[in-house]
Structure formats: structure tokens, C-alpha cells
Amino acid sequence: MALQITPVQSHRAGAAWIKNSARSAPPDLIVLHETAGATGWSSYEWGISKGTGYHFIIDRPWPSIAAWRDAKWDGHVWQTAPPASRTNHVGSTVKIAPSKRSINDRAIGISIANMSDGSEPRTAKQRAACLELIKQLKQEFPSLKYVTTHYDIQIWNRHDPLGFDPNYITGEIGLAYLRPSEEELLAAAEAWVNASNGRYKDERKFGVAKTKLWIQHGRKPTSL
Ligand SMILES: [Zn+2]
């Protein structure tokens, strides 16, 4: 398919990149997300307001707003930051051996516009655009070796992209599916709870207990 990538500045003059900074080395990882929001553009604007966000958002039509209802938005890709730079799209402290790099330093973040609550399917065009975008990025950055999901690296408080299986990407594009070891996940979950100053004390919902539960379930989210 022909990929249509629109840098945010091309859609609205003066639009800013998502906050970004230099990487310590070229990216070697793709992290897939879901926006959990309405239009792809609204998710970009939310990121601008927070100083966090992805490099790319793969949009779909949003029927309740006239300007975003058009089928042309199905599979449309917004570039929201330069992929050579790092952005803050994962709040995770997990480090995956043998790399010493943080996830945000390593990764390009791609997010699929979707409510991420089971209320809408990801579209065929979004899926095709995702594959094509990763193929293009792999040509641009031969350093790319891995793909993973936000859920895989932060299963104590994330489920995005909901029910997504990256194996079709590894098969078609030749990137390895990167997952932390159980020990790395549990250590990161513990550090996250400790750093939260009591905010995430509810072990039934967060942290080490939830991480252990997901590991028992084969690291597949069984509920939201
Ligand atoms: Zn995410």
C-alpha cells in the first residue's frame, strides 16, 4: 500500500513536534501502543500538553466529528516527532539485558488510534499502514532489531495495544519480538511501586502482584 505520512506541521502551520531530545545511539526497538483516545490528532495534542508522546500515530476515521469522519483518515499516519530523536512514550523503568539503555532511549514509539477498551476493532488499513511504516523505518534505521508492545514491557499498569500479537510483524518484517525476562519485569514493577511514594499501594491492581498474575496467565491480558 502507498503510505501517507503527514508531519504535524504540514497539517497545521506552527504545530510543534512532541517534546524530544538526542538519543545516546541509534534506535534498535519499535514499541507499539494504542492511543486510548478519540481522533489521532487529539491524542497528538494531549501529548503536546503533557510533554510526552509517540513518534507516529496511525489514525482512523472518527464518526462523531465532521472533520475527522472521512475515510481518508483510515490508515493515515501522523508523524509527531523525528524518529532519530527520543521522546517520552513509555514511563517504564524496565531494562532488558544485555542492553543498558532505557526503553525511551532505544525505541521509536508507534501508536494505533483506538479507544483501547474493546469497543472498536483496529482496521485493516491501520494494520497495513503499521507494517509499511515499520518496513520504511527499518530501511531508514538499519539499527532496528526488535519490536515489542507497551504491555510487554510494563504489564503492571498497561494493556496497550489491547490483545495485539506482534508475531505477525516479526514474521513479515524480520524483527525479533523483545520481551523482558520475568525477573526483569518483577524488578521493574517493584521499583515502580517503591518510587510511587505509596500512590500504588493497592497490590491487587498494581505492581508486583499484578505482574505475577499476568506472568501466570502467559503474559496475556485477561481483563482491562
Ligand atoms: Zn502505550
Short mmCIF file of C-alpha atoms and ligand atoms in Angstrom, two decimals:
data_model
loop_
_atom_site.label_atom_id
_atom_site.label_comp_id
_atom_site.label_asym_id
_atom_site.label_seq_id
_atom_site.Cartn_x
_atom_site.Cartn_y
_atom_site.Cartn_z
CA MET A 1 0.00 0.00 0.00
CA ALA A 2 1.04 3.58 -0.51
CA LEU A 3 1.81 5.01 2.87
CA GLN A 4 0.63 8.52 3.55
CA ILE A 5 2.70 10.15 6.29
CA THR A 6 1.85 13.70 7.31
CA PRO A 7 4.19 15.61 9.60
CA VAL A 8 2.05 17.61 12.03
CA GLN A 9 3.47 20.88 10.64
CA SER A 10 2.01 20.05 7.23
CA HIS A 11 -1.47 19.76 8.70
CA ARG A 12 -1.31 22.87 10.85
CA ALA A 13 1.32 25.55 10.35
CA GLY A 14 3.33 26.09 13.51
CA ALA A 15 2.39 22.74 15.07
CA ALA A 16 5.24 21.54 17.29
CA TRP A 17 6.93 18.15 17.46
CA ILE A 18 6.24 16.13 20.56
CA LYS A 19 8.98 17.04 23.07
CA ASN A 20 12.16 15.19 22.02
CA SER A 21 15.89 15.04 22.67
CA ALA A 22 19.04 13.34 21.37
CA ARG A 23 19.48 9.57 21.71
CA SER A 24 22.68 8.02 23.04
CA ALA A 25 22.77 5.71 20.00
CA PRO A 26 20.52 4.92 17.01
CA PRO A 27 17.17 3.24 17.82
CA ASP A 28 17.07 -0.59 17.91
CA LEU A 29 13.46 -1.13 19.05
CA ILE A 30 9.89 -0.38 17.94
CA VAL A 31 7.33 -0.08 20.77
CA LEU A 32 3.70 -0.39 19.69
CA HIS A 33 0.96 1.45 21.57
CA GLU A 34 -2.71 2.33 21.38
CA THR A 35 -3.85 5.92 21.93
CA ALA A 36 -6.93 5.23 24.10
CA GLY A 37 -8.36 8.42 22.61
CA ALA A 38 -10.73 9.85 20.01
CA THR A 39 -9.01 11.23 16.90
CA GLY A 40 -5.32 10.67 16.24
CA TRP A 41 -4.91 14.43 16.23
CA SER A 42 -6.49 14.79 19.68
CA SER A 43 -4.01 12.22 21.00
CA TYR A 44 -1.16 14.26 19.49
CA GLU A 45 -2.49 17.40 21.20
CA TRP A 46 -2.81 15.56 24.51
CA GLY A 47 0.86 14.56 24.17
CA ILE A 48 1.87 18.15 23.46
CA SER A 49 0.06 19.29 26.62
CA LYS A 50 1.87 16.65 28.71
CA GLY A 51 5.34 16.83 27.11
CA THR A 52 5.09 13.13 26.30
CA GLY A 53 4.14 11.18 23.21
CA TYR A 54 4.91 8.94 20.28
CA HIS A 55 6.80 9.41 17.02
CA PHE A 56 3.91 8.22 14.85
CA ILE A 57 0.13 7.82 15.24
CA ILE A 58 -1.81 5.60 12.82
CA ASP A 59 -5.26 7.15 12.57
CA ARG A 60 -8.78 6.00 11.66
CA PRO A 61 -12.00 7.94 10.97
CA TRP A 62 -13.83 9.36 13.97
CA PRO A 63 -17.55 9.44 13.08
CA SER A 64 -18.84 11.94 15.64
CA ILE A 65 -16.73 14.88 14.37
CA ALA A 66 -17.36 16.03 10.78
CA ALA A 67 -13.73 16.97 10.07
CA TRP A 68 -12.49 13.52 11.08
CA ARG A 69 -15.27 11.38 9.64
CA ASP A 70 -13.69 10.95 6.20
CA ALA A 71 -12.44 7.53 5.11
CA LYS A 72 -9.15 9.17 4.08
CA TRP A 73 -8.10 9.07 7.74
CA ASP A 74 -8.24 5.27 7.79
CA GLY A 75 -4.59 4.20 8.00
CA HIS A 76 -3.34 7.79 7.76
CA VAL A 77 -0.01 8.22 9.55
CA TRP A 78 0.81 11.33 11.57
CA GLN A 79 4.47 11.96 12.20
CA THR A 80 4.55 13.64 15.59
CA ALA A 81 8.32 13.66 16.29
CA PRO A 82 11.56 12.91 14.40
CA PRO A 83 12.35 9.19 14.88
CA ALA A 84 16.08 9.94 15.14
CA SER A 85 15.31 11.65 18.46
CA ARG A 86 13.90 10.15 21.64
CA THR A 87 10.53 11.04 23.10
CA ASN A 88 8.90 10.01 26.37
CA HIS A 89 6.30 7.43 25.31
CA VAL A 90 7.00 4.74 27.92
CA GLY A 91 7.05 5.59 31.62
CA SER A 92 8.82 2.35 32.32
CA THR A 93 11.98 1.70 34.24
CA VAL A 94 12.45 -1.80 32.82
CA LYS A 95 15.82 -2.51 31.23
CA ILE A 96 16.19 -5.62 29.14
CA ALA A 97 19.54 -7.43 29.22
CA PRO A 98 22.07 -7.19 27.70
CA SER A 99 21.23 -3.60 26.70
CA LYS A 100 21.90 -0.91 29.28
CA ARG A 101 19.70 1.59 27.51
CA SER A 102 16.34 2.83 28.73
CA ILE A 103 13.34 1.95 26.61
CA ASN A 104 12.76 5.55 25.52
CA ASP A 105 16.41 5.91 24.50
CA ARG A 106 16.18 2.74 22.40
CA ALA A 107 12.72 2.92 20.96
CA ILE A 108 10.61 4.50 18.27
CA GLY A 109 7.01 4.74 19.51
CA ILE A 110 4.18 3.94 17.10
CA SER A 111 0.61 4.27 18.36
CA ILE A 112 -2.56 2.96 16.78
CA ALA A 113 -5.55 5.26 17.23
CA ASN A 114 -8.10 3.16 19.11
CA MET A 115 -10.12 3.55 22.29
CA SER A 116 -8.23 0.54 23.68
CA ASP A 117 -11.28 -0.63 25.61
CA GLY A 118 -12.53 -3.36 23.28
CA SER A 119 -15.19 -1.08 21.77
CA GLU A 120 -13.71 -0.88 18.27
CA PRO A 121 -11.57 -3.17 16.12
CA ARG A 122 -8.28 -1.97 14.69
CA THR A 123 -8.88 -1.51 10.96
CA ALA A 124 -7.26 -3.45 8.11
CA LYS A 125 -5.77 -0.19 6.80
CA GLN A 126 -4.27 0.62 10.19
CA ARG A 127 -2.71 -2.82 10.27
CA ALA A 128 -1.32 -2.49 6.73
CA ALA A 129 -0.01 1.01 7.46
CA CYS A 130 1.70 -0.26 10.61
CA LEU A 131 3.59 -2.92 8.64
CA GLU A 132 4.54 -0.49 5.88
CA LEU A 133 5.70 2.15 8.34
CA ILE A 134 7.92 -0.33 10.15
CA LYS A 135 9.37 -1.51 6.82
CA GLN A 136 10.24 2.07 5.92
CA LEU A 137 11.76 2.75 9.33
CA LYS A 138 13.85 -0.39 9.07
CA GLN A 139 15.31 0.90 5.81
CA GLU A 140 15.98 4.29 7.35
CA PHE A 141 17.43 2.82 10.57
CA PRO A 142 19.31 -0.46 9.90
CA SER A 143 19.98 -0.41 13.66
CA LEU A 144 16.36 -1.56 14.27
CA LYS A 145 16.36 -5.17 15.50
CA TYR A 146 13.36 -5.60 17.81
CA VAL A 147 9.65 -4.95 18.19
CA THR A 148 7.57 -5.10 21.36
CA THR A 149 4.39 -3.66 22.89
CA HIS A 150 3.84 -1.26 25.76
CA TYR A 151 2.05 -4.06 27.59
CA ASP A 152 5.01 -6.44 27.28
CA ILE A 153 7.38 -4.02 28.98
CA GLN A 154 5.01 -2.54 31.60
CA ILE A 155 2.43 -5.19 32.36
CA TRP A 156 1.87 -3.93 35.90
CA ASN A 157 -0.17 -0.95 34.65
CA ARG A 158 -0.58 -1.07 30.85
CA HIS A 159 -2.62 -3.16 28.47
CA ASP A 160 -1.99 -1.42 25.17
CA PRO A 161 -2.29 -2.33 22.35
CA LEU A 162 -5.16 -4.46 23.62
CA GLY A 163 -4.87 -8.10 22.60
CA PHE A 164 -2.26 -7.31 19.96
CA ASP A 165 0.08 -10.06 18.79
CA PRO A 166 3.37 -8.68 17.40
CA ASN A 167 4.31 -12.04 15.94
CA TYR A 168 2.84 -11.12 12.57
CA ILE A 169 5.31 -8.23 12.44
CA THR A 170 8.28 -10.37 13.37
CA GLY A 171 7.34 -12.90 10.71
CA GLU A 172 6.75 -10.43 7.92
CA ILE A 173 9.49 -7.91 8.61
CA GLY A 174 12.19 -9.86 10.36
CA LEU A 175 12.38 -8.05 13.68
CA ALA A 176 12.73 -10.12 16.85
CA TYR A 177 9.94 -9.89 19.45
CA LEU A 178 11.68 -8.44 22.52
CA ARG A 179 10.25 -9.33 25.93
CA PRO A 180 11.84 -8.80 29.33
CA SER A 181 12.53 -11.83 31.48
CA GLU A 182 10.14 -12.47 34.35
CA GLU A 183 12.86 -11.32 36.78
CA GLU A 184 13.38 -8.07 34.86
CA LEU A 185 9.65 -7.38 34.84
CA LEU A 186 9.22 -8.07 38.54
CA ALA A 187 12.24 -5.95 39.45
CA ALA A 188 10.89 -3.05 37.38
CA ALA A 189 7.42 -3.42 38.90
CA GLU A 190 8.88 -3.36 42.41
CA ALA A 191 10.99 -0.28 41.64
CA TRP A 192 7.94 1.44 40.17
CA VAL A 193 5.84 0.80 43.28
CA ASN A 194 8.69 1.94 45.55
CA ALA A 195 9.12 5.15 43.56
CA SER A 196 5.41 5.95 43.74
CA ASN A 197 5.53 7.04 47.41
CA GLY A 198 2.52 4.97 48.37
CA ARG A 199 0.39 6.02 45.42
CA TYR A 200 0.26 2.49 44.05
CA LYS A 201 -0.01 0.53 47.24
CA ASP A 202 -3.05 -1.42 46.04
CA GLU A 203 -1.26 -4.63 45.14
CA ARG A 204 -4.44 -6.19 43.72
CA LYS A 205 -4.38 -3.65 40.91
CA PHE A 206 -0.76 -2.63 40.53
CA GLY A 207 2.81 -3.62 40.85
CA VAL A 208 4.41 -6.91 41.71
CA ALA A 209 1.24 -8.89 42.48
CA LYS A 210 -0.41 -7.93 39.21
CA THR A 211 2.79 -8.63 37.29
CA LYS A 212 2.96 -12.11 38.85
CA LEU A 213 -0.67 -12.67 37.88
CA TRP A 214 -0.06 -11.72 34.23
CA ILE A 215 3.03 -13.93 34.13
CA GLN A 216 0.89 -16.84 35.36
CA HIS A 217 -1.55 -16.10 32.54
CA GLY A 218 1.25 -16.34 30.00
CA ARG A 219 1.58 -12.53 29.85
CA LYS A 220 -1.72 -12.20 28.04
CA PRO A 221 -4.12 -9.59 29.43
CA THR A 222 -7.26 -11.40 30.56
CA SER A 223 -9.18 -8.26 31.53
CA LEU A 224 -8.73 -4.49 31.45
ZN ZN B 1 1.24 2.86 25.48
#
